[in-house]
Amino acid sequence: MKYNTFLLFGAPGSGKGTQGKTLGTIPRYFHCACGDVFRSIDTRTRVGRAFLDFSSKGELVPDEVTVELWKEAIAAAVDAHKFKPDIDTLVLDGIPRNIAQAKIMERLIDVKKVFHLSCPNRDTLFSRLKKRALKDNRLDDANEQVIQRRLETYDNESKPVLSHYAKEMITVVDATQPPSKVLFDILASLNGVDGQHEPGTV
Ligand code: AMP
């Protein structure tokens, strides 16, 4: 059985995590941020060291390791009854992050919709990431060169993922808006998709 899934897609600093966390508080949505999965593992393990190695350079962790770790995190959430695949929708943020991951994950997730949190202005992303480094103690956002590399990695490796999905599945949301407005746009689109709104009924 494939998981019903919505993807939150966008450059580092576009607000995927903020939106994912909020959506995850709504019943029947389960949010999973791949970066959080990586940050939760012991840095003394092989995977933990790989994460430190690659993320400190602004690069992606190799695909096999990433998808395996993600699968384990989802399986643990299912075991703990936090994510109930038969009734919940998975809200993914930060994965798939390149075409190879999108292909590997095809047999695991049934992507219903992709939200592209769009912020074409790199300066906005840059200053958001710098602020976040101070606030959240994020090593990978503390150094300007690493931020630059993270944005390049997004342009070169992640952005092509959008072309992997049919245009009709992608909703572009202006990520420069305040978070509540971004959320509003996402929810409006989801409710249209879900078809749960019946006009004329009380
Ligand atoms: P994030 O918190 O999503 O910005 O992720 C932080 C770092 O974790 C990234 O710069 C990557 O090094 C690593 N990472 C997170 N998600 C993935 C992924 N899907 N594939 C490869 N590396 C990832």
mmCIF file of C-alpha atoms and ligand atoms in Angstrom:
data_model
loop_
_atom_site.group_PDB
_atom_site.id
_atom_site.type_symbol
_atom_site.label_atom_id
_atom_site.label_comp_id
_atom_site.label_asym_id
_atom_site.label_seq_id
_atom_site.Cartn_x
_atom_site.Cartn_y
_atom_site.Cartn_z
ATOM 1 C CA MET A 1 0.000 0.000 0.000
ATOM 2 C CA LYS A 2 1.359 3.411 -0.973
ATOM 3 C CA TYR A 3 1.047 6.351 1.394
ATOM 4 C CA ASN A 4 -1.280 9.188 0.351
ATOM 5 C CA THR A 5 1.107 12.107 0.175
ATOM 6 C CA PHE A 6 1.396 15.875 -0.258
ATOM 7 C CA LEU A 7 4.823 17.302 -0.943
ATOM 8 C CA LEU A 8 5.998 20.628 0.394
ATOM 9 C CA PHE A 9 8.623 21.690 -2.074
ATOM 10 C CA GLY A 10 10.867 24.740 -2.181
ATOM 11 C CA ALA A 11 14.335 26.133 -1.618
ATOM 12 C CA PRO A 12 15.967 26.171 1.815
ATOM 13 C CA GLY A 13 14.368 29.074 3.675
ATOM 14 C CA SER A 14 11.123 29.002 1.681
ATOM 15 C CA GLY A 15 9.111 28.001 4.776
ATOM 16 C CA LYS A 16 8.488 24.278 4.173
ATOM 17 C CA GLY A 17 9.200 23.422 7.800
ATOM 18 C CA THR A 18 6.945 26.142 9.201
ATOM 19 C CA GLN A 19 4.053 25.106 6.981
ATOM 20 C CA GLY A 20 4.679 21.389 7.512
ATOM 21 C CA LYS A 21 4.646 21.762 11.290
ATOM 22 C CA THR A 22 1.372 23.673 11.172
ATOM 23 C CA LEU A 23 -0.282 21.231 8.777
ATOM 24 C CA GLY A 24 0.917 18.402 11.012
ATOM 25 C CA THR A 25 -1.216 19.734 13.862
ATOM 26 C CA ILE A 26 -4.379 19.159 11.821
ATOM 27 C CA PRO A 27 -6.013 15.762 12.390
ATOM 28 C CA ARG A 28 -5.406 13.283 9.529
ATOM 29 C CA TYR A 29 -2.199 14.959 8.420
ATOM 30 C CA PHE A 30 1.162 13.571 9.445
ATOM 31 C CA HIS A 31 4.178 15.794 8.848
ATOM 32 C CA CYS A 32 7.637 14.380 8.264
ATOM 33 C CA ALA A 33 10.634 16.658 7.593
ATOM 34 C CA CYS A 34 13.622 14.763 6.278
ATOM 35 C CA GLY A 35 16.076 17.280 7.762
ATOM 36 C CA ASP A 36 14.520 16.725 11.211
ATOM 37 C CA VAL A 37 14.908 12.963 10.799
ATOM 38 C CA PHE A 38 18.611 13.481 10.082
ATOM 39 C CA ARG A 39 19.052 15.919 12.960
ATOM 40 C CA SER A 40 17.452 13.452 15.396
ATOM 41 C CA ILE A 41 20.033 10.712 14.865
ATOM 42 C CA ASP A 42 23.135 10.149 16.935
ATOM 43 C CA THR A 43 26.072 11.844 15.187
ATOM 44 C CA ARG A 44 28.358 9.002 16.316
ATOM 45 C CA THR A 45 26.619 6.524 14.015
ATOM 46 C CA ARG A 46 27.669 5.953 10.405
ATOM 47 C CA VAL A 47 24.561 7.713 9.081
ATOM 48 C CA GLY A 48 24.940 10.487 11.657
ATOM 49 C CA ARG A 49 28.501 11.132 10.517
ATOM 50 C CA ALA A 50 27.447 11.103 6.852
ATOM 51 C CA PHE A 51 24.786 13.699 7.680
ATOM 52 C CA LEU A 52 27.298 15.977 9.430
ATOM 53 C CA ASP A 53 29.755 15.553 6.570
ATOM 54 C CA PHE A 54 27.365 16.456 3.771
ATOM 55 C CA SER A 55 25.084 18.971 5.486
ATOM 56 C CA SER A 56 28.046 21.006 6.764
ATOM 57 C CA LYS A 57 29.063 21.480 3.109
ATOM 58 C CA GLY A 58 25.535 22.339 1.955
ATOM 59 C CA GLU A 59 25.292 19.095 0.002
ATOM 60 C CA LEU A 60 22.784 16.253 -0.099
ATOM 61 C CA VAL A 61 23.347 13.030 1.804
ATOM 62 C CA PRO A 62 23.565 10.060 -0.661
ATOM 63 C CA ASP A 63 20.178 8.781 -1.826
ATOM 64 C CA GLU A 64 20.235 5.172 -0.584
ATOM 65 C CA VAL A 65 21.121 6.199 2.982
ATOM 66 C CA THR A 66 18.543 8.983 2.914
ATOM 67 C CA VAL A 67 15.608 6.936 1.654
ATOM 68 C CA GLU A 68 16.467 4.043 3.999
ATOM 69 C CA LEU A 69 16.555 6.368 6.993
ATOM 70 C CA TRP A 70 13.321 8.021 5.928
ATOM 71 C CA LYS A 71 11.631 4.607 5.543
ATOM 72 C CA GLU A 72 12.738 3.658 9.060
ATOM 73 C CA ALA A 73 11.388 6.938 10.476
ATOM 74 C CA ILE A 74 8.010 6.378 8.819
ATOM 75 C CA ALA A 75 7.880 2.749 9.967
ATOM 76 C CA ALA A 76 8.613 3.892 13.537
ATOM 77 C CA ALA A 77 5.809 6.483 13.325
ATOM 78 C CA VAL A 78 3.418 3.773 12.087
ATOM 79 C CA ASP A 79 4.483 1.440 14.934
ATOM 80 C CA ALA A 80 3.946 4.227 17.458
ATOM 81 C CA HIS A 81 0.471 4.888 15.959
ATOM 82 C CA LYS A 82 1.474 8.482 15.236
ATOM 83 C CA PHE A 83 0.992 7.970 11.528
ATOM 84 C CA LYS A 84 -1.984 5.844 10.464
ATOM 85 C CA PRO A 85 -1.461 5.227 6.752
ATOM 86 C CA ASP A 86 -5.015 3.974 6.134
ATOM 87 C CA ILE A 87 -6.586 7.267 7.233
ATOM 88 C CA ASP A 88 -3.784 9.845 7.357
ATOM 89 C CA THR A 89 -2.126 11.858 4.626
ATOM 90 C CA LEU A 90 1.615 12.185 4.745
ATOM 91 C CA VAL A 91 2.942 15.743 4.439
ATOM 92 C CA LEU A 92 6.548 15.468 3.318
ATOM 93 C CA ASP A 93 9.055 18.274 3.504
ATOM 94 C CA GLY A 94 12.615 18.021 2.244
ATOM 95 C CA ILE A 95 12.182 14.700 0.457
ATOM 96 C CA PRO A 96 12.335 13.727 -2.404
ATOM 97 C CA ARG A 97 15.145 16.197 -3.013
ATOM 98 C CA ASN A 98 16.393 14.982 -6.375
ATOM 99 C CA ILE A 99 15.020 12.981 -9.287
ATOM 100 C CA ALA A 100 16.699 9.747 -8.136
ATOM 101 C CA GLN A 101 14.917 9.960 -4.757
ATOM 102 C CA ALA A 102 11.614 10.743 -6.471
ATOM 103 C CA LYS A 103 12.054 7.573 -8.550
ATOM 104 C CA ILE A 104 13.016 5.357 -5.592
ATOM 105 C CA MET A 105 10.044 6.674 -3.624
ATOM 106 C CA GLU A 106 7.534 6.108 -6.410
ATOM 107 C CA ARG A 107 6.667 2.662 -5.118
ATOM 108 C CA LEU A 108 6.239 3.969 -1.557
ATOM 109 C CA ILE A 109 4.238 7.175 -1.916
ATOM 110 C CA ASP A 110 1.204 8.159 -3.924
ATOM 111 C CA VAL A 111 1.760 11.879 -4.472
ATOM 112 C CA LYS A 112 -1.596 13.639 -4.695
ATOM 113 C CA LYS A 113 -0.348 17.181 -4.740
ATOM 114 C CA VAL A 114 2.875 19.204 -4.728
ATOM 115 C CA PHE A 115 3.025 22.640 -3.121
ATOM 116 C CA HIS A 116 5.832 24.664 -4.594
ATOM 117 C CA LEU A 117 6.674 27.382 -2.072
ATOM 118 C CA SER A 118 8.156 29.765 -4.554
ATOM 119 C CA CYS A 119 10.629 32.496 -3.666
ATOM 120 C CA PRO A 120 12.611 33.524 -6.737
ATOM 121 C CA ASN A 121 14.540 36.158 -4.795
ATOM 122 C CA ARG A 122 17.712 34.510 -3.512
ATOM 123 C CA ASP A 123 18.528 37.488 -1.251
ATOM 124 C CA THR A 124 15.301 36.883 0.704
ATOM 125 C CA LEU A 125 16.183 33.214 1.170
ATOM 126 C CA PHE A 126 19.738 34.112 2.123
ATOM 127 C CA SER A 127 18.683 36.485 4.902
ATOM 128 C CA ARG A 128 15.999 34.077 6.161
ATOM 129 C CA LEU A 129 18.608 31.321 6.459
ATOM 130 C CA LYS A 130 21.052 33.601 8.257
ATOM 131 C CA LYS A 131 18.383 34.563 10.768
ATOM 132 C CA ARG A 132 17.463 30.909 11.274
ATOM 133 C CA ALA A 133 21.079 29.985 11.961
ATOM 134 C CA LEU A 134 21.107 32.311 14.948
ATOM 135 C CA LYS A 135 17.650 31.338 16.181
ATOM 136 C CA ASP A 136 17.799 27.552 15.751
ATOM 137 C CA ASN A 137 21.520 26.988 16.071
ATOM 138 C CA ARG A 138 21.720 25.445 12.596
ATOM 139 C CA LEU A 139 25.337 24.804 11.641
ATOM 140 C CA ASP A 140 24.566 24.522 7.945
ATOM 141 C CA ASP A 141 23.062 28.016 7.885
ATOM 142 C CA ALA A 142 25.775 29.689 9.944
ATOM 143 C CA ASN A 143 28.288 30.076 7.152
ATOM 144 C CA GLU A 144 27.576 32.196 4.089
ATOM 145 C CA GLN A 145 29.474 29.890 1.749
ATOM 146 C CA VAL A 146 27.453 26.914 2.959
ATOM 147 C CA ILE A 147 24.194 28.814 2.468
ATOM 148 C CA GLN A 148 25.322 29.656 -1.055
ATOM 149 C CA ARG A 149 26.092 25.985 -1.712
ATOM 150 C CA ARG A 150 22.723 24.929 -0.276
ATOM 151 C CA LEU A 151 20.937 27.271 -2.693
ATOM 152 C CA GLU A 152 23.035 26.006 -5.623
ATOM 153 C CA THR A 153 22.281 22.396 -4.652
ATOM 154 C CA TYR A 154 18.597 23.285 -4.675
ATOM 155 C CA ASP A 155 18.800 24.861 -8.143
ATOM 156 C CA ASN A 156 20.890 22.073 -9.671
ATOM 157 C CA GLU A 157 19.546 18.936 -7.993
ATOM 158 C CA SER A 158 16.238 19.612 -6.274
ATOM 159 C CA LYS A 159 14.396 21.970 -8.601
ATOM 160 C CA PRO A 160 14.323 19.399 -11.443
ATOM 161 C CA VAL A 161 12.100 17.234 -9.179
ATOM 162 C CA LEU A 162 9.213 19.551 -10.148
ATOM 163 C CA SER A 163 9.407 18.262 -13.701
ATOM 164 C CA HIS A 164 8.948 14.705 -12.400
ATOM 165 C CA TYR A 165 5.324 15.449 -11.476
ATOM 166 C CA ALA A 166 2.443 16.374 -13.759
ATOM 167 C CA LYS A 167 1.830 20.126 -13.997
ATOM 168 C CA GLU A 168 -1.762 19.704 -12.755
ATOM 169 C CA MET A 169 -0.452 18.275 -9.485
ATOM 170 C CA ILE A 170 1.669 21.323 -8.705
ATOM 171 C CA THR A 171 0.300 24.356 -6.871
ATOM 172 C CA VAL A 172 2.619 27.326 -6.804
ATOM 173 C CA VAL A 173 2.349 29.329 -3.607
ATOM 174 C CA ASP A 174 4.034 32.700 -3.123
ATOM 175 C CA ALA A 175 6.395 31.965 -0.241
ATOM 176 C CA THR A 176 7.238 35.629 0.320
ATOM 177 C CA GLN A 177 3.809 36.167 1.877
ATOM 178 C CA PRO A 178 3.308 36.039 5.656
ATOM 179 C CA PRO A 179 3.127 32.420 6.963
ATOM 180 C CA SER A 180 -0.613 32.628 7.670
ATOM 181 C CA LYS A 181 -1.327 33.654 4.081
ATOM 182 C CA VAL A 182 0.880 30.856 2.726
ATOM 183 C CA LEU A 183 -1.054 28.427 4.937
ATOM 184 C CA PHE A 184 -4.329 29.887 3.726
ATOM 185 C CA ASP A 185 -3.355 29.274 0.095
ATOM 186 C CA ILE A 186 -2.299 25.702 0.845
ATOM 187 C CA LEU A 187 -5.504 24.919 2.737
ATOM 188 C CA ALA A 188 -7.682 26.496 0.058
ATOM 189 C CA SER A 189 -6.061 24.286 -2.522
ATOM 190 C CA LEU A 190 -6.275 21.183 -0.318
ATOM 191 C CA ASN A 191 -9.948 21.680 0.360
ATOM 192 C CA GLY A 192 -10.600 22.003 -3.338
ATOM 193 C CA VAL A 193 -8.714 18.756 -3.897
ATOM 194 C CA ASP A 194 -10.243 16.897 -0.982
ATOM 195 C CA GLY A 195 -13.733 17.752 -2.217
ATOM 196 C CA GLN A 196 -14.981 17.660 1.353
ATOM 197 C CA HIS A 197 -16.693 20.968 1.080
ATOM 198 C CA GLU A 198 -20.300 20.552 -0.003
ATOM 199 C CA PRO A 199 -21.844 23.850 -0.997
ATOM 200 C CA GLY A 200 -25.398 24.293 0.132
ATOM 201 C CA THR A 201 -25.258 21.962 3.124
ATOM 202 C CA VAL A 202 -25.394 23.270 6.688
HETATM 203 P P1 AMP B 1 16.905 20.707 5.717
HETATM 204 O O1 AMP B 1 16.639 20.822 7.164
HETATM 205 O O2 AMP B 1 15.744 20.113 4.973
HETATM 206 O O3 AMP B 1 17.384 21.967 5.088
HETATM 207 O O4 AMP B 1 18.085 19.643 5.560
HETATM 208 C C1 AMP B 1 19.348 19.851 6.129
HETATM 209 C C2 AMP B 1 20.384 18.976 5.444
HETATM 210 O O5 AMP B 1 20.026 17.597 5.615
HETATM 211 C C3 AMP B 1 20.493 19.154 3.937
HETATM 212 O O6 AMP B 1 21.340 20.216 3.578
HETATM 213 C C4 AMP B 1 21.071 17.807 3.520
HETATM 214 O O7 AMP B 1 22.457 17.722 3.798
HETATM 215 C C5 AMP B 1 20.357 16.852 4.454
HETATM 216 N N1 AMP B 1 19.093 16.383 3.844
HETATM 217 C C6 AMP B 1 17.819 16.632 4.274
HETATM 218 N N2 AMP B 1 16.922 16.033 3.470
HETATM 219 C C7 AMP B 1 17.641 15.386 2.514
HETATM 220 C C8 AMP B 1 17.308 14.576 1.397
HETATM 221 N N3 AMP B 1 16.031 14.302 1.062
HETATM 222 N N4 AMP B 1 18.311 14.064 0.654
HETATM 223 C C9 AMP B 1 19.598 14.292 0.959
HETATM 224 N N5 AMP B 1 19.995 15.063 1.977
HETATM 225 C C10 AMP B 1 19.033 15.605 2.761
#
